[in-house]
Amino acid sequence: MEIISENAASLSNYEVFVHLQKIKESRKKQKGQLATITYETLRYLEETSCKNQNPEDITQCLKDLEEFNLNKSEKLMLVNTPPATPLEIQLMIEESEERLSEEQVQTILSILAKHFPHLHIVKTEQEDEENLD
Amino acid sequence: MFVLAEMKNVTRISPELFNLNLNEAVAGELNKKLANKVLLNVGLCIALFDITSIQDSFIIPGDGASHTIVYFRYIVFRPFMEEILIGKIRSCSQEGVHVTMGFFDDILIPPSALQHPSKFNETEQAWVWEYDTGDGSKHDLFMDSGESIRFRVTAEIFTETCPAGPNGIQEAQDITESKVPYSLMGSINEPGLGLLSWWDN
């Protein structure tokens, strides 16, 4: 076995999610390690926001984010775990205080909220659950 | 979090699989070989993404199987440095906080990378962030198992786990059992990192 490139491309959580679901639903019954890892990975991904994403929204969102001069891994994080607060943006974007103004941060948040509207729904559901506890 | 790794392999298809379409047989064999395994300096292999090219198969005298050179791409879990991930706390110990992603368990946040000041509570077996509320009093924030936690990946460690030679087989076995092929180090000593519930409001 030979490794040609250990990092040929990055995948978003959504792409992995869709691919694994295809494997899970394929007519052939999966067995062994593949079944284990697809099951465990899907269970993790189902809890993230990628469950409600779709390719159009992601492409459109990336287009809207172009003007902010973010690098690829930053954009990947924004799509994988869309932040809802300025604090989270600060974590994901290196030196965000120098690179982005407060208005820009707000614009990014509203772009993300526009393309991934389920984000806030999920959040309120969680809060409801907590209140019930 | 996930990347594609390009690889090349000579895949052996044993005769009982000759009834299958070659692509299917190769995909099956590659998944059997790699799924849920760690490749040194590559990461944790999840599933076959696609086969980019299949070359002519050949047979070797004395072996009924066919051998095919395939180029393929595999989905691999390999977070980049400084990536922000969300996992769940598996357990706490003196060494720090152990975090799991569900499919990957070997993530450790050492005590030095916890929020400051934190201390280990022996009775609860949990790390506690002694949050200073500003008016001189302290608010204890417990890090219980099962809670969702956001952390930054700070280091990755790959360990060679190939079987040891015949010398001291017994010892070697003990060592391999405790060896972890791929582990990650995390940190939560920044505002916004740590349990998701800490930063909800």
Short mmCIF file of C-alpha atoms in Angstrom, two decimals:
data_model
loop_
_atom_site.label_atom_id
_atom_site.label_comp_id
_atom_site.label_asym_id
_atom_site.label_seq_id
_atom_site.Cartn_x
_atom_site.Cartn_y
_atom_site.Cartn_z
CA MET A 1 0.00 0.00 0.00
CA GLU A 2 1.23 3.42 -0.87
CA ILE A 3 0.03 6.79 0.26
CA ILE A 4 0.07 9.26 -2.58
CA SER A 5 -1.31 12.23 -0.72
CA GLU A 6 -2.43 12.16 2.88
CA ASN A 7 -4.49 15.27 2.50
CA ALA A 8 -5.76 15.54 -1.06
CA ALA A 9 -8.78 17.63 -0.10
CA SER A 10 -10.81 18.69 2.90
CA LEU A 11 -14.33 17.45 3.28
CA SER A 12 -17.11 19.25 5.05
CA ASN A 13 -19.12 17.36 7.62
CA TYR A 14 -22.07 17.51 5.25
CA GLU A 15 -20.20 15.69 2.48
CA VAL A 16 -19.12 12.95 4.86
CA PHE A 17 -22.64 12.70 6.25
CA VAL A 18 -24.18 12.23 2.80
CA HIS A 19 -21.55 9.73 1.75
CA LEU A 20 -21.90 7.61 4.87
CA GLN A 21 -25.67 7.62 4.59
CA LYS A 22 -25.33 6.31 1.07
CA ILE A 23 -23.14 3.49 2.37
CA LYS A 24 -25.58 2.72 5.14
CA GLU A 25 -28.55 2.61 2.81
CA SER A 26 -26.86 0.62 0.06
CA ARG A 27 -28.62 -2.66 -0.59
CA LYS A 28 -25.58 -4.66 0.48
CA LYS A 29 -25.53 -5.31 4.18
CA GLN A 30 -22.42 -3.81 5.71
CA LYS A 31 -20.52 -5.77 8.23
CA GLY A 32 -17.48 -5.64 10.45
CA GLN A 33 -15.45 -2.50 11.04
CA LEU A 34 -17.06 -0.51 8.25
CA ALA A 35 -20.48 -0.95 9.84
CA THR A 36 -19.12 0.11 13.23
CA ILE A 37 -17.37 3.22 12.05
CA THR A 38 -20.19 4.38 9.75
CA TYR A 39 -22.69 3.92 12.56
CA GLU A 40 -20.58 5.80 15.09
CA THR A 41 -19.64 8.60 12.74
CA LEU A 42 -23.22 9.06 11.57
CA ARG A 43 -24.39 9.19 15.15
CA TYR A 44 -21.93 11.98 15.80
CA LEU A 45 -22.79 13.88 12.62
CA GLU A 46 -26.53 13.62 13.25
CA GLU A 47 -26.04 15.76 16.32
CA THR A 48 -24.26 18.48 14.38
CA SER A 49 -25.94 21.00 12.16
CA CYS A 50 -24.91 19.25 8.93
CA LYS A 51 -28.07 17.15 9.14
CA ASN A 52 -30.10 20.10 7.98
CA GLN A 53 -27.70 21.51 5.44
CA ASN A 54 -27.89 21.17 1.69
CA PRO A 55 -25.37 21.79 -1.10
CA GLU A 56 -27.12 24.92 -2.47
CA ASP A 57 -27.12 26.65 0.89
CA ILE A 58 -23.47 25.84 1.51
CA THR A 59 -22.31 27.08 -1.90
CA GLN A 60 -24.38 30.22 -1.61
CA CYS A 61 -23.11 30.83 1.89
CA LEU A 62 -19.47 30.44 0.81
CA LYS A 63 -20.10 32.88 -2.02
CA ASP A 64 -21.47 35.42 0.42
CA LEU A 65 -18.48 34.93 2.70
CA GLU A 66 -15.97 35.60 -0.08
CA GLU A 67 -15.63 39.31 0.63
CA PHE A 68 -14.22 38.72 4.12
CA ASN A 69 -10.93 37.21 2.98
CA LEU A 70 -11.18 34.15 5.15
CA ASN A 71 -8.95 31.19 4.50
CA LYS A 72 -10.20 27.77 3.57
CA SER A 73 -10.01 26.14 6.97
CA GLU A 74 -11.79 29.07 8.60
CA LYS A 75 -14.63 28.82 6.11
CA LEU A 76 -14.75 25.06 6.63
CA MET A 77 -15.20 25.56 10.37
CA LEU A 78 -17.89 28.19 9.83
CA VAL A 79 -19.84 25.71 7.70
CA ASN A 80 -19.21 22.65 9.89
CA THR A 81 -20.14 24.30 13.16
CA PRO A 82 -21.90 27.54 12.26
CA PRO A 83 -21.33 30.01 15.09
CA ALA A 84 -24.19 31.99 16.55
CA THR A 85 -22.24 34.47 18.68
CA PRO A 86 -19.35 36.90 18.05
CA LEU A 87 -17.35 34.98 20.66
CA GLU A 88 -17.43 31.81 18.57
CA ILE A 89 -16.31 33.76 15.50
CA GLN A 90 -13.38 35.06 17.48
CA LEU A 91 -12.36 31.48 18.23
CA MET A 92 -12.59 30.23 14.69
CA ILE A 93 -11.01 33.15 12.90
CA GLU A 94 -7.45 33.89 13.80
CA GLU A 95 -6.79 37.47 14.85
CA SER A 96 -10.38 38.29 14.05
CA GLU A 97 -10.22 41.51 16.05
CA GLU A 98 -7.68 42.94 13.65
CA ARG A 99 -9.04 41.43 10.49
CA LEU A 100 -12.73 42.08 11.00
CA SER A 101 -14.69 45.00 12.30
CA GLU A 102 -17.62 44.52 14.62
CA GLU A 103 -20.06 45.17 11.79
CA GLN A 104 -18.35 42.58 9.65
CA VAL A 105 -18.66 40.00 12.41
CA GLN A 106 -22.36 40.81 12.65
CA THR A 107 -22.69 40.49 8.88
CA ILE A 108 -21.02 37.06 8.96
CA LEU A 109 -23.39 35.96 11.70
CA SER A 110 -26.39 37.14 9.75
CA ILE A 111 -25.13 35.44 6.57
CA LEU A 112 -24.78 32.18 8.47
CA ALA A 113 -28.16 32.60 10.09
CA LYS A 114 -29.72 33.29 6.71
CA HIS A 115 -28.30 30.18 5.05
CA PHE A 116 -28.55 27.84 8.00
CA PRO A 117 -31.80 28.99 9.63
CA HIS A 118 -32.23 25.70 11.50
CA LEU A 119 -29.32 26.75 13.71
CA HIS A 120 -31.46 28.83 15.97
CA ILE A 121 -34.33 26.39 15.96
CA VAL A 122 -32.01 23.69 17.26
CA LYS A 123 -30.83 26.03 19.93
CA THR A 124 -34.27 26.92 21.20
CA GLU A 125 -35.23 23.25 21.25
CA GLN A 126 -32.25 22.55 23.43
CA GLU A 127 -33.19 25.33 25.76
CA ASP A 128 -36.71 23.97 26.01
CA GLU A 129 -35.32 20.60 26.96
CA GLU A 130 -33.18 22.19 29.60
CA ASN A 131 -36.14 24.05 31.00
CA LEU A 132 -38.07 20.82 31.24
CA ASP A 133 -35.27 19.29 33.28
CA MET B 1 -12.26 17.53 10.52
CA PHE B 2 -12.39 15.05 7.65
CA VAL B 3 -9.99 14.90 4.70
CA LEU B 4 -9.55 12.78 1.62
CA ALA B 5 -6.38 10.73 1.38
CA GLU B 6 -5.21 9.47 -2.00
CA MET B 7 -3.74 6.00 -1.92
CA LYS B 8 -2.62 3.20 -4.16
CA ASN B 9 -2.96 -0.45 -3.32
CA VAL B 10 -2.51 -3.83 -4.94
CA THR B 11 -5.77 -5.45 -4.01
CA ARG B 12 -6.06 -9.20 -3.91
CA ILE B 13 -9.45 -10.51 -4.95
CA SER B 14 -9.88 -14.11 -3.91
CA PRO B 15 -11.71 -16.45 -6.30
CA GLU B 16 -14.91 -16.61 -4.28
CA LEU B 17 -15.47 -12.95 -5.09
CA PHE B 18 -15.12 -13.43 -8.86
CA ASN B 19 -18.90 -13.42 -9.23
CA LEU B 20 -18.98 -9.78 -8.16
CA ASN B 21 -18.34 -6.81 -10.36
CA LEU B 22 -14.64 -5.92 -10.04
CA ASN B 23 -15.35 -2.43 -8.68
CA GLU B 24 -17.61 -3.78 -5.96
CA ALA B 25 -15.14 -6.47 -4.99
CA VAL B 26 -12.28 -3.97 -4.81
CA ALA B 27 -14.35 -1.50 -2.78
CA GLY B 28 -15.32 -4.27 -0.38
CA GLU B 29 -11.72 -5.37 0.09
CA LEU B 30 -10.46 -1.82 0.62
CA ASN B 31 -13.10 -1.17 3.25
CA LYS B 32 -12.33 -4.45 4.96
CA LYS B 33 -8.67 -3.51 5.03
CA LEU B 34 -8.92 0.10 6.15
CA ALA B 35 -12.24 1.00 7.80
CA ASN B 36 -11.88 2.03 11.46
CA LYS B 37 -8.09 1.72 11.35
CA VAL B 38 -5.42 4.31 11.93
CA LEU B 39 -2.83 4.81 9.20
CA LEU B 40 0.44 6.23 10.44
CA ASN B 41 0.67 9.95 9.67
CA VAL B 42 -2.63 9.84 7.80
CA GLY B 43 -5.36 9.54 10.41
CA LEU B 44 -8.35 7.40 11.29
CA CYS B 45 -9.82 5.81 8.16
CA ILE B 46 -13.59 6.03 7.94
CA ALA B 47 -14.84 4.76 4.57
CA LEU B 48 -13.91 4.51 0.90
CA PHE B 49 -14.80 7.70 -0.95
CA ASP B 50 -14.18 6.66 -4.55
CA ILE B 51 -11.91 4.64 -6.80
CA THR B 52 -10.05 6.91 -9.19
CA SER B 53 -8.50 4.29 -11.43
CA ILE B 54 -8.22 0.55 -11.73
CA GLN B 55 -5.40 -0.96 -13.75
CA ASP B 56 -5.25 -4.35 -15.41
CA SER B 57 -5.49 -7.27 -13.04
CA PHE B 58 -2.82 -9.92 -13.03
CA ILE B 59 -2.41 -13.37 -11.56
CA ILE B 60 0.56 -14.80 -9.78
CA PRO B 61 1.60 -18.41 -10.37
CA GLY B 62 0.39 -20.59 -7.54
CA ASP B 63 -2.33 -18.18 -6.39
CA GLY B 64 -5.85 -18.43 -7.70
CA ALA B 65 -6.65 -14.84 -6.73
CA SER B 66 -6.41 -11.83 -9.01
CA HIS B 67 -4.31 -8.82 -8.09
CA THR B 68 -5.32 -5.37 -9.18
CA ILE B 69 -3.57 -2.05 -8.80
CA VAL B 70 -6.14 0.51 -7.71
CA TYR B 71 -5.89 4.21 -7.03
CA PHE B 72 -8.52 5.38 -4.61
CA ARG B 73 -9.53 8.12 -2.20
CA TYR B 74 -10.47 7.40 1.38
CA ILE B 75 -12.33 9.51 3.94
CA VAL B 76 -10.03 10.07 6.89
CA PHE B 77 -10.60 11.74 10.25
CA ARG B 78 -7.68 14.12 10.63
CA PRO B 79 -8.48 17.47 12.22
CA PHE B 80 -6.05 20.24 11.34
CA MET B 81 -4.11 22.06 14.03
CA GLU B 82 -6.07 24.84 15.73
CA GLU B 83 -9.37 23.40 14.52
CA ILE B 84 -12.32 23.90 16.86
CA LEU B 85 -14.20 20.67 17.47
CA ILE B 86 -17.15 19.68 19.60
CA GLY B 87 -17.01 16.40 21.50
CA LYS B 88 -18.29 14.84 24.67
CA ILE B 89 -16.45 14.36 27.95
CA ARG B 90 -15.66 10.68 28.39
CA SER B 91 -14.03 10.90 31.81
CA CYS B 92 -11.83 13.03 34.00
CA SER B 93 -8.61 11.94 35.68
CA GLN B 94 -5.46 13.44 37.12
CA GLU B 95 -4.00 13.52 33.60
CA GLY B 96 -6.77 15.80 32.40
CA VAL B 97 -10.08 15.60 30.62
CA HIS B 98 -10.66 12.72 28.21
CA VAL B 99 -12.90 13.64 25.30
CA THR B 100 -14.65 11.41 22.80
CA MET B 101 -16.13 12.13 19.39
CA GLY B 102 -18.14 8.91 19.46
CA PHE B 103 -16.07 7.32 16.71
CA PHE B 104 -12.73 8.51 18.07
CA ASP B 105 -11.84 8.35 21.74
CA ASP B 106 -8.22 9.33 22.15
CA ILE B 107 -8.44 13.03 22.86
CA LEU B 108 -6.89 14.47 26.00
CA ILE B 109 -7.04 17.96 27.39
CA PRO B 110 -4.13 18.18 29.84
CA PRO B 111 -4.55 20.14 33.11
CA SER B 112 -2.31 22.94 31.83
CA ALA B 113 -4.71 23.55 28.93
CA LEU B 114 -7.87 23.82 31.04
CA GLN B 115 -9.51 27.10 31.97
CA HIS B 116 -7.53 28.82 34.67
CA PRO B 117 -7.86 28.17 37.63
CA SER B 118 -9.09 24.59 37.52
CA LYS B 119 -8.66 21.85 40.05
CA PHE B 120 -9.40 18.14 40.18
CA ASN B 121 -12.18 17.13 42.55
CA GLU B 122 -11.29 13.67 43.89
CA THR B 123 -14.70 12.81 45.34
CA GLU B 124 -16.62 13.75 42.19
CA GLN B 125 -13.81 12.57 39.89
CA ALA B 126 -14.27 15.67 37.81
CA TRP B 127 -12.32 18.78 36.92
CA VAL B 128 -13.75 21.99 38.24
CA TRP B 129 -13.24 25.46 36.83
CA GLU B 130 -13.21 27.87 39.76
CA TYR B 131 -14.74 30.73 37.88
CA ASP B 132 -14.07 34.09 39.47
CA THR B 133 -17.36 35.95 39.44
CA GLY B 134 -15.62 39.29 39.84
CA ASP B 135 -16.89 40.11 43.33
CA GLY B 136 -14.29 37.99 45.09
CA SER B 137 -16.39 34.85 45.28
CA LYS B 138 -15.88 31.73 43.22
CA HIS B 139 -18.35 29.78 41.17
CA ASP B 140 -17.48 26.10 40.71
CA LEU B 141 -18.12 24.86 37.19
CA PHE B 142 -17.97 21.06 37.05
CA MET B 143 -16.90 19.17 33.98
CA ASP B 144 -19.07 16.06 34.20
CA SER B 145 -18.89 13.06 31.90
CA GLY B 146 -21.29 13.14 28.98
CA GLU B 147 -21.35 16.94 28.66
CA SER B 148 -20.68 18.49 25.24
CA ILE B 149 -17.41 20.33 25.11
CA ARG B 150 -15.87 22.66 22.55
CA PHE B 151 -12.08 22.50 22.31
CA ARG B 152 -9.18 23.50 20.12
CA VAL B 153 -6.90 20.82 18.67
CA THR B 154 -3.34 21.68 19.66
CA ALA B 155 -1.28 18.60 18.84
CA GLU B 156 -1.49 15.18 17.25
CA ILE B 157 0.61 12.16 18.14
CA PHE B 158 1.09 9.16 15.89
CA THR B 159 2.69 6.09 17.43
CA GLU B 160 4.06 3.15 15.51
CA THR B 161 2.29 0.06 16.79
CA CYS B 162 3.80 -2.68 14.66
CA PRO B 163 4.30 -5.95 16.40
CA ALA B 164 7.58 -6.33 18.26
CA GLY B 165 10.16 -8.99 17.45
CA PRO B 166 10.48 -12.34 19.19
CA ASN B 167 12.51 -10.93 22.08
CA GLY B 168 10.41 -10.72 25.19
CA ILE B 169 7.10 -11.40 23.47
CA GLN B 170 5.24 -11.16 26.75
CA GLU B 171 6.59 -7.70 27.50
CA ALA B 172 5.96 -6.55 23.98
CA GLN B 173 2.32 -7.56 24.21
CA ASP B 174 1.83 -5.51 27.32
CA ILE B 175 3.29 -2.49 25.59
CA THR B 176 1.24 -2.80 22.40
CA GLU B 177 -1.95 -3.09 24.39
CA SER B 178 -1.46 0.29 25.98
CA LYS B 179 -0.17 1.95 22.81
CA VAL B 180 -2.53 4.32 21.11
CA PRO B 181 -1.78 4.72 17.39
CA TYR B 182 -3.27 8.18 16.99
CA SER B 183 -4.15 10.62 19.72
CA LEU B 184 -5.03 14.29 19.86
CA MET B 185 -4.26 16.96 22.42
CA GLY B 186 -6.78 19.70 22.99
CA SER B 187 -7.04 22.93 24.91
CA ILE B 188 -9.93 24.90 26.37
CA ASN B 189 -8.08 27.80 27.96
CA GLU B 190 -9.69 30.55 25.91
CA PRO B 191 -12.99 32.34 26.30
CA GLY B 192 -15.70 30.46 24.41
CA LEU B 193 -14.07 27.07 24.86
CA GLY B 194 -15.18 24.42 27.31
CA LEU B 195 -18.64 23.09 28.06
CA LEU B 196 -21.22 24.47 25.66
CA SER B 197 -23.49 25.31 28.61
CA TRP B 198 -20.87 27.70 30.05
CA TRP B 199 -21.24 30.09 27.15
CA ASP B 200 -24.91 29.75 26.34
CA ASN B 201 -25.86 33.26 27.36
#
